[in-house]
Amino acid sequence: MSQTAITHAMTVDVEDYYHVAAFAKVIKPSEWNNWPSRVEQNTERLLQLFADHNIKITFFILGWVAEKYPQLVKTIHQQGHEIASHGFSHQLIYNQTPEVFRAETAKSKQLLEDLTQTPVTGYRAASYSITRKSLWALDILAELGFTWDSSIFPTRHDNYGIPGSPEEPYQIITTNGTKLLEFPLTTAKVLGQRIPAAGGGYFRQYPYALSKWLFARASLNQTKPQIFYLHPWEIDPDQPRVPNASWFSNFRHYTNLKRCLPRLEHMIRDFQFGTMSESLGTIDISQKLSIAELATGLPRQN
């Protein structure tokens, strides 16, 4: 573990292997119950790992999972971890209407709050799908009582990302003037390019030495808190294989599953981690952007 006092945010998006966007073309939501679930046992393995290392983290829990496995949510909360929302149905926001998004997000938030008897103020979109096409979702999050978000990836990707958006945490000023803290996903600048370094598939595809180097570089030699994320299915090499998915989807999903858990243990030893709220609490956030500025990429004029 780093000897510095910087606390990075360790996060887990609690969803099952059949929820992922990579398989959306071959597994419909109406078919989810037909697949054997692995989310409980995989999340419990992660809980044990975090207990062994005496760290508390943030779990972004999918409402669909919370509804089906309420005791899992209660266990996570009882062990002292932070609970945040991952929406309800794991659909890409820019493919939803504002009305559907509002109803689903409110349902998920209420469900998590009922299970934990604790306010849920943090949110992360499925597949980081708050992009320039779906910035209206930020207004809805603020209206529903969320105070911070971790959905914006400041990079280019085929499914997500807002290139040119800030790399460090900042305040978003919504249309009605409400403030929403944004903690963007970790990227490291290499040769002028922003390279994703936040975890997930990148963590499994990169050699561990490269992941460690990129994460340290993003943190400017352990002076700026960053975010790491992964999913319970990423530590499960024995999960069922999904037929008829494209070779690229298979590559993204199945690469190095057996190496993920040992690498995660290395990551926990090499960096100091805590919850999203703990990490945000160490940052002096001064930058502010309106939703219009996020949409255009224009800097705020002070």
Coordinates of C-alpha atoms in Angstrom, one line a residue:
M1 CA 0.0 0.0 0.0
S2 CA 1.2 3.5 -0.7
Q3 CA 2.6 5.4 2.3
T4 CA 0.8 8.6 1.2
A5 CA -2.5 9.6 2.8
I6 CA -4.3 9.8 -0.6
T7 CA -7.5 7.8 -0.6
H8 CA -8.6 6.5 -4.0
A9 CA -12.1 5.3 -4.5
M10 CA -12.6 1.5 -4.9
T11 CA -16.0 0.7 -6.5
V12 CA -17.9 -2.3 -7.6
D13 CA -20.9 -2.3 -10.0
V14 CA -23.1 -5.1 -8.7
E15 CA -24.6 -6.7 -11.8
D16 CA -24.6 -10.3 -13.2
Y17 CA -22.8 -11.5 -16.3
Y18 CA -26.0 -11.5 -18.4
H19 CA -26.7 -7.9 -17.7
V20 CA -23.7 -6.5 -19.6
A21 CA -24.2 -4.3 -22.7
A22 CA -21.8 -6.6 -24.6
F23 CA -24.5 -9.3 -24.6
A24 CA -27.5 -7.1 -25.1
K25 CA -28.0 -8.2 -28.7
V26 CA -28.2 -11.9 -27.7
I27 CA -29.8 -11.8 -24.2
K28 CA -33.0 -9.7 -23.7
P29 CA -34.0 -8.4 -20.3
S30 CA -37.0 -10.7 -20.4
E31 CA -34.6 -13.7 -20.6
W32 CA -32.5 -12.7 -17.6
N33 CA -34.3 -15.1 -15.3
N34 CA -33.5 -18.0 -17.6
W35 CA -29.8 -17.7 -16.8
P36 CA -28.1 -19.1 -13.7
S37 CA -27.2 -16.2 -11.4
R38 CA -23.7 -15.8 -10.1
V39 CA -23.9 -12.3 -8.6
E40 CA -24.4 -13.4 -4.9
Q41 CA -21.4 -15.7 -4.7
N42 CA -19.1 -13.4 -6.7
T43 CA -20.1 -10.3 -4.6
E44 CA -19.5 -12.4 -1.4
R45 CA -16.0 -13.3 -2.6
L46 CA -15.3 -9.6 -3.0
L47 CA -16.7 -8.8 0.4
Q48 CA -14.4 -11.3 1.9
L49 CA -11.4 -9.8 0.1
F50 CA -12.3 -6.3 1.3
A51 CA -12.8 -7.6 4.8
D52 CA -9.4 -9.4 4.7
H53 CA -7.8 -6.1 3.8
N54 CA -9.9 -4.0 6.2
I55 CA -11.2 -1.5 3.6
K56 CA -14.7 -0.1 3.0
I57 CA -15.7 0.6 -0.6
T58 CA -18.7 1.8 -2.6
F59 CA -21.0 -0.7 -4.2
F60 CA -23.2 0.7 -7.1
I61 CA -26.1 -1.8 -7.0
L62 CA -28.4 -2.5 -9.9
G63 CA -32.0 -2.2 -8.8
W64 CA -32.9 -5.5 -10.6
V65 CA -30.3 -7.3 -8.4
A66 CA -31.5 -5.5 -5.3
E67 CA -35.1 -6.5 -6.0
K68 CA -34.2 -10.2 -6.5
Y69 CA -31.5 -10.5 -3.8
P70 CA -32.4 -8.0 -1.0
Q71 CA -30.3 -9.8 1.6
L72 CA -27.2 -9.2 -0.5
V73 CA -27.8 -5.5 -0.3
K74 CA -28.4 -5.7 3.4
T75 CA -25.2 -7.7 3.9
I76 CA -23.1 -5.1 2.0
H77 CA -24.6 -2.3 4.1
Q78 CA -24.2 -4.2 7.4
Q79 CA -20.5 -4.7 6.6
G80 CA -20.1 -0.9 6.5
H81 CA -19.8 -0.3 2.8
E82 CA -21.3 2.6 1.0
I83 CA -24.4 1.9 -1.1
A84 CA -25.0 3.8 -4.4
S85 CA -27.4 3.3 -7.3
H86 CA -26.5 1.7 -10.6
G87 CA -30.0 2.3 -12.0
F88 CA -32.6 -0.4 -12.4
S89 CA -32.5 -2.2 -15.7
H90 CA -28.9 -1.7 -17.0
Q91 CA -30.1 -0.1 -20.2
L92 CA -28.1 2.6 -22.0
I93 CA -29.5 5.9 -20.9
Y94 CA -29.3 7.4 -24.4
N95 CA -31.6 4.7 -25.6
Q96 CA -34.2 5.5 -23.0
T97 CA -36.7 8.3 -22.8
P98 CA -36.4 10.8 -19.9
E99 CA -39.7 9.5 -18.5
V100 CA -38.5 5.9 -18.4
F101 CA -35.1 6.9 -17.0
R102 CA -36.8 9.0 -14.2
A103 CA -39.2 6.2 -13.2
E104 CA -36.5 3.5 -13.2
T105 CA -34.0 5.6 -11.3
A106 CA -36.5 6.7 -8.7
K107 CA -37.6 3.0 -8.2
S108 CA -34.0 1.8 -7.8
K109 CA -33.2 4.6 -5.3
Q110 CA -36.3 4.0 -3.2
L111 CA -35.6 0.2 -3.2
L112 CA -32.0 0.6 -1.9
E113 CA -33.1 3.2 0.7
D114 CA -35.9 0.9 1.9
L115 CA -33.4 -2.0 2.3
T116 CA -30.7 -0.1 4.0
Q117 CA -32.7 2.6 5.8
T118 CA -30.0 5.0 4.6
P119 CA -30.2 7.9 2.0
V120 CA -28.7 6.9 -1.3
T121 CA -27.1 10.0 -2.8
G122 CA -24.6 8.5 -5.4
Y123 CA -25.2 7.2 -8.9
R124 CA -23.4 5.5 -11.8
A125 CA -25.0 4.9 -15.2
A126 CA -25.0 1.5 -16.9
S127 CA -22.0 1.4 -19.2
Y128 CA -21.1 5.0 -18.3
S129 CA -23.9 6.0 -20.7
I130 CA -24.2 9.6 -19.7
T131 CA -22.8 11.1 -22.8
R132 CA -23.4 14.3 -24.8
K133 CA -26.6 12.6 -26.1
S134 CA -28.0 12.1 -22.6
L135 CA -26.9 15.0 -20.4
W136 CA -30.6 15.5 -19.6
A137 CA -30.2 12.6 -17.2
L138 CA -28.1 14.9 -14.9
D139 CA -31.0 17.2 -14.4
I140 CA -33.2 14.2 -13.4
L141 CA -30.5 12.8 -11.0
A142 CA -30.5 16.2 -9.2
E143 CA -34.3 16.3 -9.1
L144 CA -34.4 12.9 -7.5
G145 CA -32.0 13.9 -4.7
F146 CA -28.7 12.5 -5.9
T147 CA -25.8 14.8 -4.9
W148 CA -22.9 13.1 -6.7
D149 CA -22.4 11.0 -9.9
S150 CA -19.7 8.8 -11.4
S151 CA -20.9 8.2 -14.9
I152 CA -18.8 10.3 -17.1
F153 CA -15.7 8.8 -18.8
P154 CA -13.5 11.6 -20.2
T155 CA -12.3 9.6 -23.1
R156 CA -13.4 8.2 -26.5
H157 CA -15.2 4.9 -26.7
D158 CA -17.7 3.3 -29.0
N159 CA -20.4 3.2 -26.3
Y160 CA -19.6 6.0 -23.9
G161 CA -17.4 8.9 -23.0
I162 CA -17.3 12.7 -23.2
P163 CA -14.0 13.5 -24.8
G164 CA -12.5 16.8 -23.5
S165 CA -14.5 16.8 -20.2
P166 CA -12.5 17.3 -17.0
E167 CA -10.3 14.6 -15.6
E168 CA -10.6 15.7 -12.0
P169 CA -13.8 16.0 -9.9
Y170 CA -15.9 19.0 -10.6
Q171 CA -19.3 20.5 -10.0
I172 CA -22.1 20.3 -12.6
I173 CA -24.6 23.1 -12.4
T174 CA -27.9 21.6 -13.6
T175 CA -30.5 23.5 -15.6
N176 CA -32.4 24.5 -12.5
G177 CA -29.3 25.6 -10.7
T178 CA -28.7 22.5 -8.5
K179 CA -25.1 21.4 -7.9
L180 CA -24.1 17.8 -8.7
L181 CA -20.6 16.6 -7.9
E182 CA -19.0 14.6 -10.8
F183 CA -16.2 12.2 -10.1
P184 CA -15.0 11.1 -13.6
L185 CA -13.5 7.8 -14.3
T186 CA -9.7 7.6 -14.2
T187 CA -7.7 8.3 -17.3
A188 CA -3.9 8.8 -17.6
K189 CA -2.4 11.2 -20.1
V190 CA 0.2 9.5 -22.3
L191 CA 1.7 11.2 -25.3
G192 CA -1.1 13.7 -25.3
Q193 CA -3.8 11.0 -25.3
R194 CA -6.2 10.1 -22.4
I195 CA -5.8 6.4 -21.7
P196 CA -8.5 4.7 -19.6
A197 CA -7.0 3.4 -16.4
A198 CA -10.0 3.0 -14.1
G199 CA -10.3 -0.8 -14.1
G200 CA -12.9 -3.2 -15.6
G201 CA -12.0 -4.6 -19.0
Y202 CA -8.9 -2.4 -19.2
F203 CA -7.6 -3.9 -16.0
R204 CA -8.1 -7.4 -17.3
Q205 CA -6.6 -6.7 -20.8
Y206 CA -3.6 -4.7 -19.7
P207 CA -0.6 -6.4 -18.0
Y208 CA -0.8 -5.6 -14.3
A209 CA 2.4 -3.6 -14.4
L210 CA 0.9 -1.3 -17.0
S211 CA -2.4 -0.9 -15.0
K212 CA -0.4 0.1 -11.9
W213 CA 1.8 2.5 -13.9
L214 CA -1.2 4.2 -15.6
F215 CA -3.1 4.5 -12.3
A216 CA -0.1 6.0 -10.5
R217 CA 0.5 8.4 -13.5
A218 CA -3.2 9.5 -13.4
S219 CA -2.8 10.3 -9.7
L220 CA 0.2 12.5 -10.4
N221 CA 2.4 10.4 -8.2
Q222 CA -0.2 9.8 -5.5
T223 CA -1.3 13.4 -5.1
K224 CA -4.8 13.2 -6.7
P225 CA -7.5 10.6 -5.8
Q226 CA -8.7 8.4 -8.6
I227 CA -11.4 5.8 -9.2
F228 CA -11.0 2.1 -9.7
Y229 CA -14.0 -0.1 -10.7
L230 CA -14.9 -3.7 -11.5
H231 CA -17.8 -6.1 -11.6
P232 CA -18.4 -9.2 -9.6
W233 CA -18.5 -11.3 -12.8
E234 CA -15.0 -10.2 -13.6
I235 CA -13.5 -12.5 -10.9
D236 CA -15.5 -15.5 -12.1
P237 CA -13.8 -17.6 -14.8
D238 CA -16.4 -20.4 -14.3
Q239 CA -19.4 -18.4 -15.4
P240 CA -21.6 -19.8 -18.2
R241 CA -20.5 -18.9 -21.7
V242 CA -23.0 -16.9 -23.7
P243 CA -23.6 -18.3 -27.2
N244 CA -24.0 -16.3 -30.4
A245 CA -22.2 -13.2 -29.1
S246 CA -19.7 -11.5 -31.5
W247 CA -16.0 -12.3 -31.2
F248 CA -15.4 -8.8 -30.0
S249 CA -18.0 -9.0 -27.2
N250 CA -16.5 -12.3 -26.2
F251 CA -13.0 -10.8 -26.1
R252 CA -14.2 -7.8 -24.0
H253 CA -16.0 -10.0 -21.6
Y254 CA -13.9 -13.2 -21.1
T255 CA -10.3 -12.0 -21.4
N256 CA -8.3 -12.8 -18.3
L257 CA -11.2 -13.5 -15.9
K258 CA -9.0 -15.9 -14.0
R259 CA -6.3 -13.2 -13.5
C260 CA -8.6 -10.5 -12.2
L261 CA -8.9 -11.4 -8.6
P262 CA -5.1 -11.8 -8.0
R263 CA -4.5 -8.6 -9.8
L264 CA -7.2 -6.9 -7.6
E265 CA -5.3 -8.1 -4.5
H266 CA -2.1 -6.5 -5.9
M267 CA -4.0 -3.2 -6.5
I268 CA -5.3 -3.1 -3.0
R269 CA -1.7 -3.6 -1.7
D270 CA -0.2 -1.0 -4.0
F271 CA -2.7 1.8 -3.4
Q272 CA -4.8 3.1 -0.6
F273 CA -8.5 2.8 -1.2
G274 CA -11.8 3.8 0.5
T275 CA -15.3 4.8 -0.5
M276 CA -16.3 7.4 -3.0
S277 CA -17.5 9.7 -0.3
E278 CA -14.2 9.3 1.6
S279 CA -12.2 10.1 -1.5
L280 CA -14.4 13.0 -2.5
G281 CA -14.0 14.4 1.0
T282 CA -10.2 14.8 0.5
I283 CA -10.6 17.0 -2.7
D284 CA -10.9 20.7 -2.9
I285 CA -13.4 21.0 -5.8
S286 CA -13.4 24.4 -7.5
Q287 CA -14.2 23.7 -11.1
K288 CA -17.8 24.3 -12.2
L289 CA -19.5 23.4 -15.5
S290 CA -23.0 23.9 -16.6
I291 CA -24.7 21.2 -18.6
A292 CA -24.6 23.5 -21.6
E293 CA -20.8 23.7 -21.3
L294 CA -20.5 20.0 -21.0
A295 CA -22.6 19.7 -24.2
T296 CA -20.4 22.1 -26.2
G297 CA -17.1 21.4 -24.6
L298 CA -16.6 25.2 -24.1
P299 CA -14.8 26.3 -20.9
R300 CA -16.6 28.3 -18.2
Q301 CA -15.8 32.0 -18.4
N302 CA -14.9 33.3 -14.9

